[in-house]
mmCIF file of C-alpha atoms in Angstrom:
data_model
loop_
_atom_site.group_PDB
_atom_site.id
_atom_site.type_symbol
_atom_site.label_atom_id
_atom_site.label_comp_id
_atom_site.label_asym_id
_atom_site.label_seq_id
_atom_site.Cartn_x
_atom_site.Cartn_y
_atom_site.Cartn_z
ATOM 1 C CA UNK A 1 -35.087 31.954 -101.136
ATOM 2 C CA UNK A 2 -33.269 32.998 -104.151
ATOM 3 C CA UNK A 3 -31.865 35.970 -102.164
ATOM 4 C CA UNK A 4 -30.130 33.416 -99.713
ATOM 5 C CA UNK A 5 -29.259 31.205 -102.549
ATOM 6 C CA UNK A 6 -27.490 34.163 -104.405
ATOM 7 C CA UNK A 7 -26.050 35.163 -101.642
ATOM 8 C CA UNK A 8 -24.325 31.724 -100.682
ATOM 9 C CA UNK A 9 -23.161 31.170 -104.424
ATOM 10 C CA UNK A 10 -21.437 34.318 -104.472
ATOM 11 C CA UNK A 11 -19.425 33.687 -101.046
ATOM 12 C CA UNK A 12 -18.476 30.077 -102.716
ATOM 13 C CA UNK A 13 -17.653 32.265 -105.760
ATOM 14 C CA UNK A 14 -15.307 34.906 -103.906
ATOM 15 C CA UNK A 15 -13.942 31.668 -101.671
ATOM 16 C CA UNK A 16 -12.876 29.826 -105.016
ATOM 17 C CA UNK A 17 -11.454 32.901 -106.536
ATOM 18 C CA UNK A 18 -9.307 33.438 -103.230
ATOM 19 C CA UNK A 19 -8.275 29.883 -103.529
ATOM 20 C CA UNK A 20 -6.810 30.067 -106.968
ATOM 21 C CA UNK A 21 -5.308 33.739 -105.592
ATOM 22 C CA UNK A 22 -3.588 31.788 -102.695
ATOM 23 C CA UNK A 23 -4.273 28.945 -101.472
ATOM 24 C CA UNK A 24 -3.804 28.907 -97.972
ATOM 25 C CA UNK A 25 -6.330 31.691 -97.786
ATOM 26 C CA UNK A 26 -9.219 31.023 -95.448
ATOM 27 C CA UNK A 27 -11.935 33.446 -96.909
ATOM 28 C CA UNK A 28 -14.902 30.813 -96.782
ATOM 29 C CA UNK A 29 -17.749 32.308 -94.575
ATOM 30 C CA UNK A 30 -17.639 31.354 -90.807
ATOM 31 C CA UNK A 31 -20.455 30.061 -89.040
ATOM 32 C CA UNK A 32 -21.321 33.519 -87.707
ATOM 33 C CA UNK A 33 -21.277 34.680 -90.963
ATOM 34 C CA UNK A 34 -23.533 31.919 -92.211
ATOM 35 C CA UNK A 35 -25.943 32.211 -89.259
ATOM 36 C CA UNK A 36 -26.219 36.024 -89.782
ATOM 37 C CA UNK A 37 -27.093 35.797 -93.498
ATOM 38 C CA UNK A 38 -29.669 32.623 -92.618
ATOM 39 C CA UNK A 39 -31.372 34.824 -90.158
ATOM 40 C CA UNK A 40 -31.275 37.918 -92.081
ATOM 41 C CA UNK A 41 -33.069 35.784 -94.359
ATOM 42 C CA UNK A 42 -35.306 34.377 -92.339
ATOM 43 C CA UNK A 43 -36.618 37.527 -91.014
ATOM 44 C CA UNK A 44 -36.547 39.567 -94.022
ATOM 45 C CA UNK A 45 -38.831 36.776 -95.320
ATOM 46 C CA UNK A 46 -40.949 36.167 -92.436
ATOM 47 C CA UNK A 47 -41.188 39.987 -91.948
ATOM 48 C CA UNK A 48 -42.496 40.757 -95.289
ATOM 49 C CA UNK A 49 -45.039 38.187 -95.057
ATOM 50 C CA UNK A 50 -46.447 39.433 -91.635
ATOM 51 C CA UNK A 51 -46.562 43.284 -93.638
ATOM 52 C CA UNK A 52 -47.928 42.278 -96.323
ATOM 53 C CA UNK A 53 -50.313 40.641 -94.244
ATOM 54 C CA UNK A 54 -50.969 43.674 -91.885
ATOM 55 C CA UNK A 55 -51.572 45.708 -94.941
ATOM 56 C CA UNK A 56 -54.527 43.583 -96.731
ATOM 57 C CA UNK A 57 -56.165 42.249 -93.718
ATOM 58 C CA UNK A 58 -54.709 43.627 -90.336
ATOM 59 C CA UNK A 59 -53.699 41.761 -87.453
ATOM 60 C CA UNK A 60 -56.119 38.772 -87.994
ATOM 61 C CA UNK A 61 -54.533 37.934 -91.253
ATOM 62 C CA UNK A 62 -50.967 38.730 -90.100
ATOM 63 C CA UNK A 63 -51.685 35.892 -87.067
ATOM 64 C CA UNK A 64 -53.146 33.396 -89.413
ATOM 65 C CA UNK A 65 -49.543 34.101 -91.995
ATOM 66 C CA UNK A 66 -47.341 33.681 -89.186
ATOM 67 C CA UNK A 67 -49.282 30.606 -87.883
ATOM 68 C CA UNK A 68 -48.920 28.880 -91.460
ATOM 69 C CA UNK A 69 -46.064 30.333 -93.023
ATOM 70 C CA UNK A 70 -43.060 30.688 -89.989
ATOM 71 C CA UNK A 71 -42.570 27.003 -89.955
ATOM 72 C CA UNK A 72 -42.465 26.782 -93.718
ATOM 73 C CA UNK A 73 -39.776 29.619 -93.758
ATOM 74 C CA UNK A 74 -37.736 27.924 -91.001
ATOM 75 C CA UNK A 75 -37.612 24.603 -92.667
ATOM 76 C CA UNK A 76 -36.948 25.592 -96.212
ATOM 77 C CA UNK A 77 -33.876 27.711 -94.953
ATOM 78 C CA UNK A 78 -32.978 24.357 -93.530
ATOM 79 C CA UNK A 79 -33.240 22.519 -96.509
ATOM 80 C CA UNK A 80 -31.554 24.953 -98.412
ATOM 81 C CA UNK A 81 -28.970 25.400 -96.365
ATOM 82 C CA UNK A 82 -28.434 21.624 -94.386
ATOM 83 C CA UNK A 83 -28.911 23.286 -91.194
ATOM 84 C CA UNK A 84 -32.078 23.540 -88.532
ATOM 85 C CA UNK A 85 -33.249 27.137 -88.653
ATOM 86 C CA UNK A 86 -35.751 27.629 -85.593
ATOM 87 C CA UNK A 87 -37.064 30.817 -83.665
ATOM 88 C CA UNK A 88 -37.005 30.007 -80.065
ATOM 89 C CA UNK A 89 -38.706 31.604 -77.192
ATOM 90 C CA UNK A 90 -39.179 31.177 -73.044
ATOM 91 C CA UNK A 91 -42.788 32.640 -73.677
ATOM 92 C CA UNK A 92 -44.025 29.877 -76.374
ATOM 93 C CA UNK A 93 -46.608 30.853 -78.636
ATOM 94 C CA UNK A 94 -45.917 27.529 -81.071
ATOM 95 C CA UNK A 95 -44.764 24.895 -79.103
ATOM 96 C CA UNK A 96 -42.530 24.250 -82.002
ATOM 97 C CA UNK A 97 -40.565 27.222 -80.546
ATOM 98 C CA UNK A 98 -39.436 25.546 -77.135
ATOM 99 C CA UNK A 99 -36.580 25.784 -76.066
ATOM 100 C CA UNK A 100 -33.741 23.281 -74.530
ATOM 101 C CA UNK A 101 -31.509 23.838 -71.944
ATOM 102 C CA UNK A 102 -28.698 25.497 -73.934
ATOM 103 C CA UNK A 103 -31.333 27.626 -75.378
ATOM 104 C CA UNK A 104 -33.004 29.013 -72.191
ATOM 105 C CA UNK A 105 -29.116 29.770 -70.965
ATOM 106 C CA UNK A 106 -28.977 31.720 -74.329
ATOM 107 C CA UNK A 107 -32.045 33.648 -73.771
ATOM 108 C CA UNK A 108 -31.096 34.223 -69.982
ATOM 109 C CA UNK A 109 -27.668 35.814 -71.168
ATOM 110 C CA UNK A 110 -29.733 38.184 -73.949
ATOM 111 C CA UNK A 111 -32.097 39.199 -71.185
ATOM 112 C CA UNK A 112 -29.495 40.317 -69.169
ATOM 113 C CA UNK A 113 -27.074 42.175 -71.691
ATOM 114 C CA UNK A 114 -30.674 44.081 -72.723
ATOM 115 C CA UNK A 115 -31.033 44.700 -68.898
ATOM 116 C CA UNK A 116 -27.654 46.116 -68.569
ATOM 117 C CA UNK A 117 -27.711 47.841 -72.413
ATOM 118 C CA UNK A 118 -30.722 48.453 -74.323
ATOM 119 C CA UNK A 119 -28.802 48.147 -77.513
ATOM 120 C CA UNK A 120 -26.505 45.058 -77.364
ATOM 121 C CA UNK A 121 -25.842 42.909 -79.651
ATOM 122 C CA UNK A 122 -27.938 40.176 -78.892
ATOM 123 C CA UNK A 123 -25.176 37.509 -80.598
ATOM 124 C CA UNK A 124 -23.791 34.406 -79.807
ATOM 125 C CA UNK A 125 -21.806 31.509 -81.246
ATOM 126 C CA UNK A 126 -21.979 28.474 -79.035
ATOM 127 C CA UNK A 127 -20.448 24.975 -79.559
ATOM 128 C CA UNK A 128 -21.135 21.749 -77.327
ATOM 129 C CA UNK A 129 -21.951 18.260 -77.550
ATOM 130 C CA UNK A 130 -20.632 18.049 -81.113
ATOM 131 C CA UNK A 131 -22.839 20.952 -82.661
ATOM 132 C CA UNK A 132 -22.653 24.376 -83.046
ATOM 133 C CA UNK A 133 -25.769 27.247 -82.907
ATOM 134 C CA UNK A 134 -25.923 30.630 -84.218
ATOM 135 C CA UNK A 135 -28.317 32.756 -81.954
ATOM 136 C CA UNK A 136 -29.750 36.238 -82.630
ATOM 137 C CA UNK A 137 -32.128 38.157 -80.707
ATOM 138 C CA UNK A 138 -35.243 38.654 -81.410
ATOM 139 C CA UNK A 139 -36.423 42.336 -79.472
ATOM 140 C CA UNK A 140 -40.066 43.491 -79.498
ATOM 141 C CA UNK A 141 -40.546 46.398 -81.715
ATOM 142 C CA UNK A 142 -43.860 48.475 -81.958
ATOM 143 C CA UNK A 143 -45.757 46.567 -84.627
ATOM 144 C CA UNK A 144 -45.217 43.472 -82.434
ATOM 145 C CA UNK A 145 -47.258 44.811 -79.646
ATOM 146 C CA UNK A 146 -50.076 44.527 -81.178
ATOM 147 C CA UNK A 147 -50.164 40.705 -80.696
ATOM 148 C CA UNK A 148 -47.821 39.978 -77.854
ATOM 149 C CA UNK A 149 -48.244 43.480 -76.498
ATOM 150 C CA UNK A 150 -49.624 44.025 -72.448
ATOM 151 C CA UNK A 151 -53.194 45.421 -74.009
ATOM 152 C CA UNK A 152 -54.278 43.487 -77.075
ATOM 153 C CA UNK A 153 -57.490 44.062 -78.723
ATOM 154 C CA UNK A 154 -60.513 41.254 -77.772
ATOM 155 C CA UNK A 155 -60.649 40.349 -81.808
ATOM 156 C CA UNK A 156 -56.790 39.936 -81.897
ATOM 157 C CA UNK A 157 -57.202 38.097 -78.573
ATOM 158 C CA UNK A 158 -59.938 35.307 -80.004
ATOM 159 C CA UNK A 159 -57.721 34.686 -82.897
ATOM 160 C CA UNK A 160 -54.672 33.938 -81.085
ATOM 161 C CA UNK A 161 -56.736 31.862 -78.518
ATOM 162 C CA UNK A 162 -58.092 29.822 -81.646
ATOM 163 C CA UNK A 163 -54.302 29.355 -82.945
ATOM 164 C CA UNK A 164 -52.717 29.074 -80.267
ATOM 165 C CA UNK A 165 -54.941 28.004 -77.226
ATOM 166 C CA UNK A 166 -52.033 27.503 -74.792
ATOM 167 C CA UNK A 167 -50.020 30.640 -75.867
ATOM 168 C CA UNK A 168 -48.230 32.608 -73.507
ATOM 169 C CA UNK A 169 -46.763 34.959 -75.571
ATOM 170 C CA UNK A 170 -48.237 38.213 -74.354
ATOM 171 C CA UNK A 171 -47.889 40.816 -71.764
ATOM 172 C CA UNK A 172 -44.525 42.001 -73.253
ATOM 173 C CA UNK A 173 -43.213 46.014 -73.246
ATOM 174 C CA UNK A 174 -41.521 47.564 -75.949
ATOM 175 C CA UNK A 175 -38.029 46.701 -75.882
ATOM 176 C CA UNK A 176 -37.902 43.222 -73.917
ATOM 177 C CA UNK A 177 -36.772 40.314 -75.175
ATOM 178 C CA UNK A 178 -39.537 37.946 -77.562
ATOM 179 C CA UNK A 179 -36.994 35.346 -78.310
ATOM 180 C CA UNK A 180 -33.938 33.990 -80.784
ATOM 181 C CA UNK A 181 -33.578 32.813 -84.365
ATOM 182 C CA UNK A 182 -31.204 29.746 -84.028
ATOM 183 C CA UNK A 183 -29.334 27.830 -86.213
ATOM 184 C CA UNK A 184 -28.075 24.353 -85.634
ATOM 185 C CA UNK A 185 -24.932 23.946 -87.782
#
């Protein structure tokens, strides 16, 4: 939180000082720019939690932080920021993390650019219907295979059936695509 906050005052800072420099200089942050440090934020946050987590209690503890804490991060950063921060997926865990039509056209186009190249970007800036969203790609890494991985564990498997009894978040390989942080500007 205070990271983000910091990190926001001291673009406005830099953007007024460039103002009083010359003032037909555009240096404010662009919606990329805000939606990458929002994110960065986001996970950071959300990643350090699940850790944490994994460290004091293993995988049982890290499902029950992400259950109660990934909705708490996402909606603070949207307080904090007057935007809707969400993590979206085609394989919902949460059913908070569905995604719309624009979305699932989103996640089609990361899919493919990972098909074609295992390291792109995963990045996108779109604008429609009066609103603009910041997506970035969210690509499983080892420690996430323990939960939405093809072989999980029959104690891991109970817990996520008790959190999330309609999930449908498993069965992924190292590498594929889990999902998107978004951010509705």
């Amino acid at each position: 939180m205070g990271k983000t906050i910091y990190t926001l005052t001291m673009l406005v800072a830099l953007h007024c000082s460039a103002l009083a420099a010359e003032p037909d200089d555009n240096t404010m942050p662009t919606q990329s720019e805000r939606g990458r440090l929002i994110v960065s934020h986001f996970h950071s946050t959300l990643s350090g939690k699940l850790k944490g987590a994994m460290k004091e209690g293993g995988p049982i503890s890290a499902i029950e932080v992400c259950n109660k804490e990934a909705q708490k991060i996402a909606q603070s950063l949207s307080e904090q920021n007057q935007v809707t921060v969400k993590r979206i997926t085609d394989r919902v865990r949460n059913p908070a993390d569905a995604p719309d039509a624009i979305d699932l056209n989103v996640l089609k186009e990361f899919s493919d650019q990972l098909t074609s190249n295992a390291n792109a970007p995963l990045e996108k800036l779109h604008n429609g219907n009066g609103v603009t969203r910041y997506y970035k790609g969210i690509v499983i890494q080892p420690p996430c295979l323990v939960c939405h991985g093809e072989n999980i564990a029959p104690s891991i498997e109970r817990t996520l059936n008790q959190y999330y009894p309609s999930d449908q978040a498993r069965g992924y390989k190292l590498g594929e695509l889990r999902g998107a942080f978004v951010v509705h500007f």
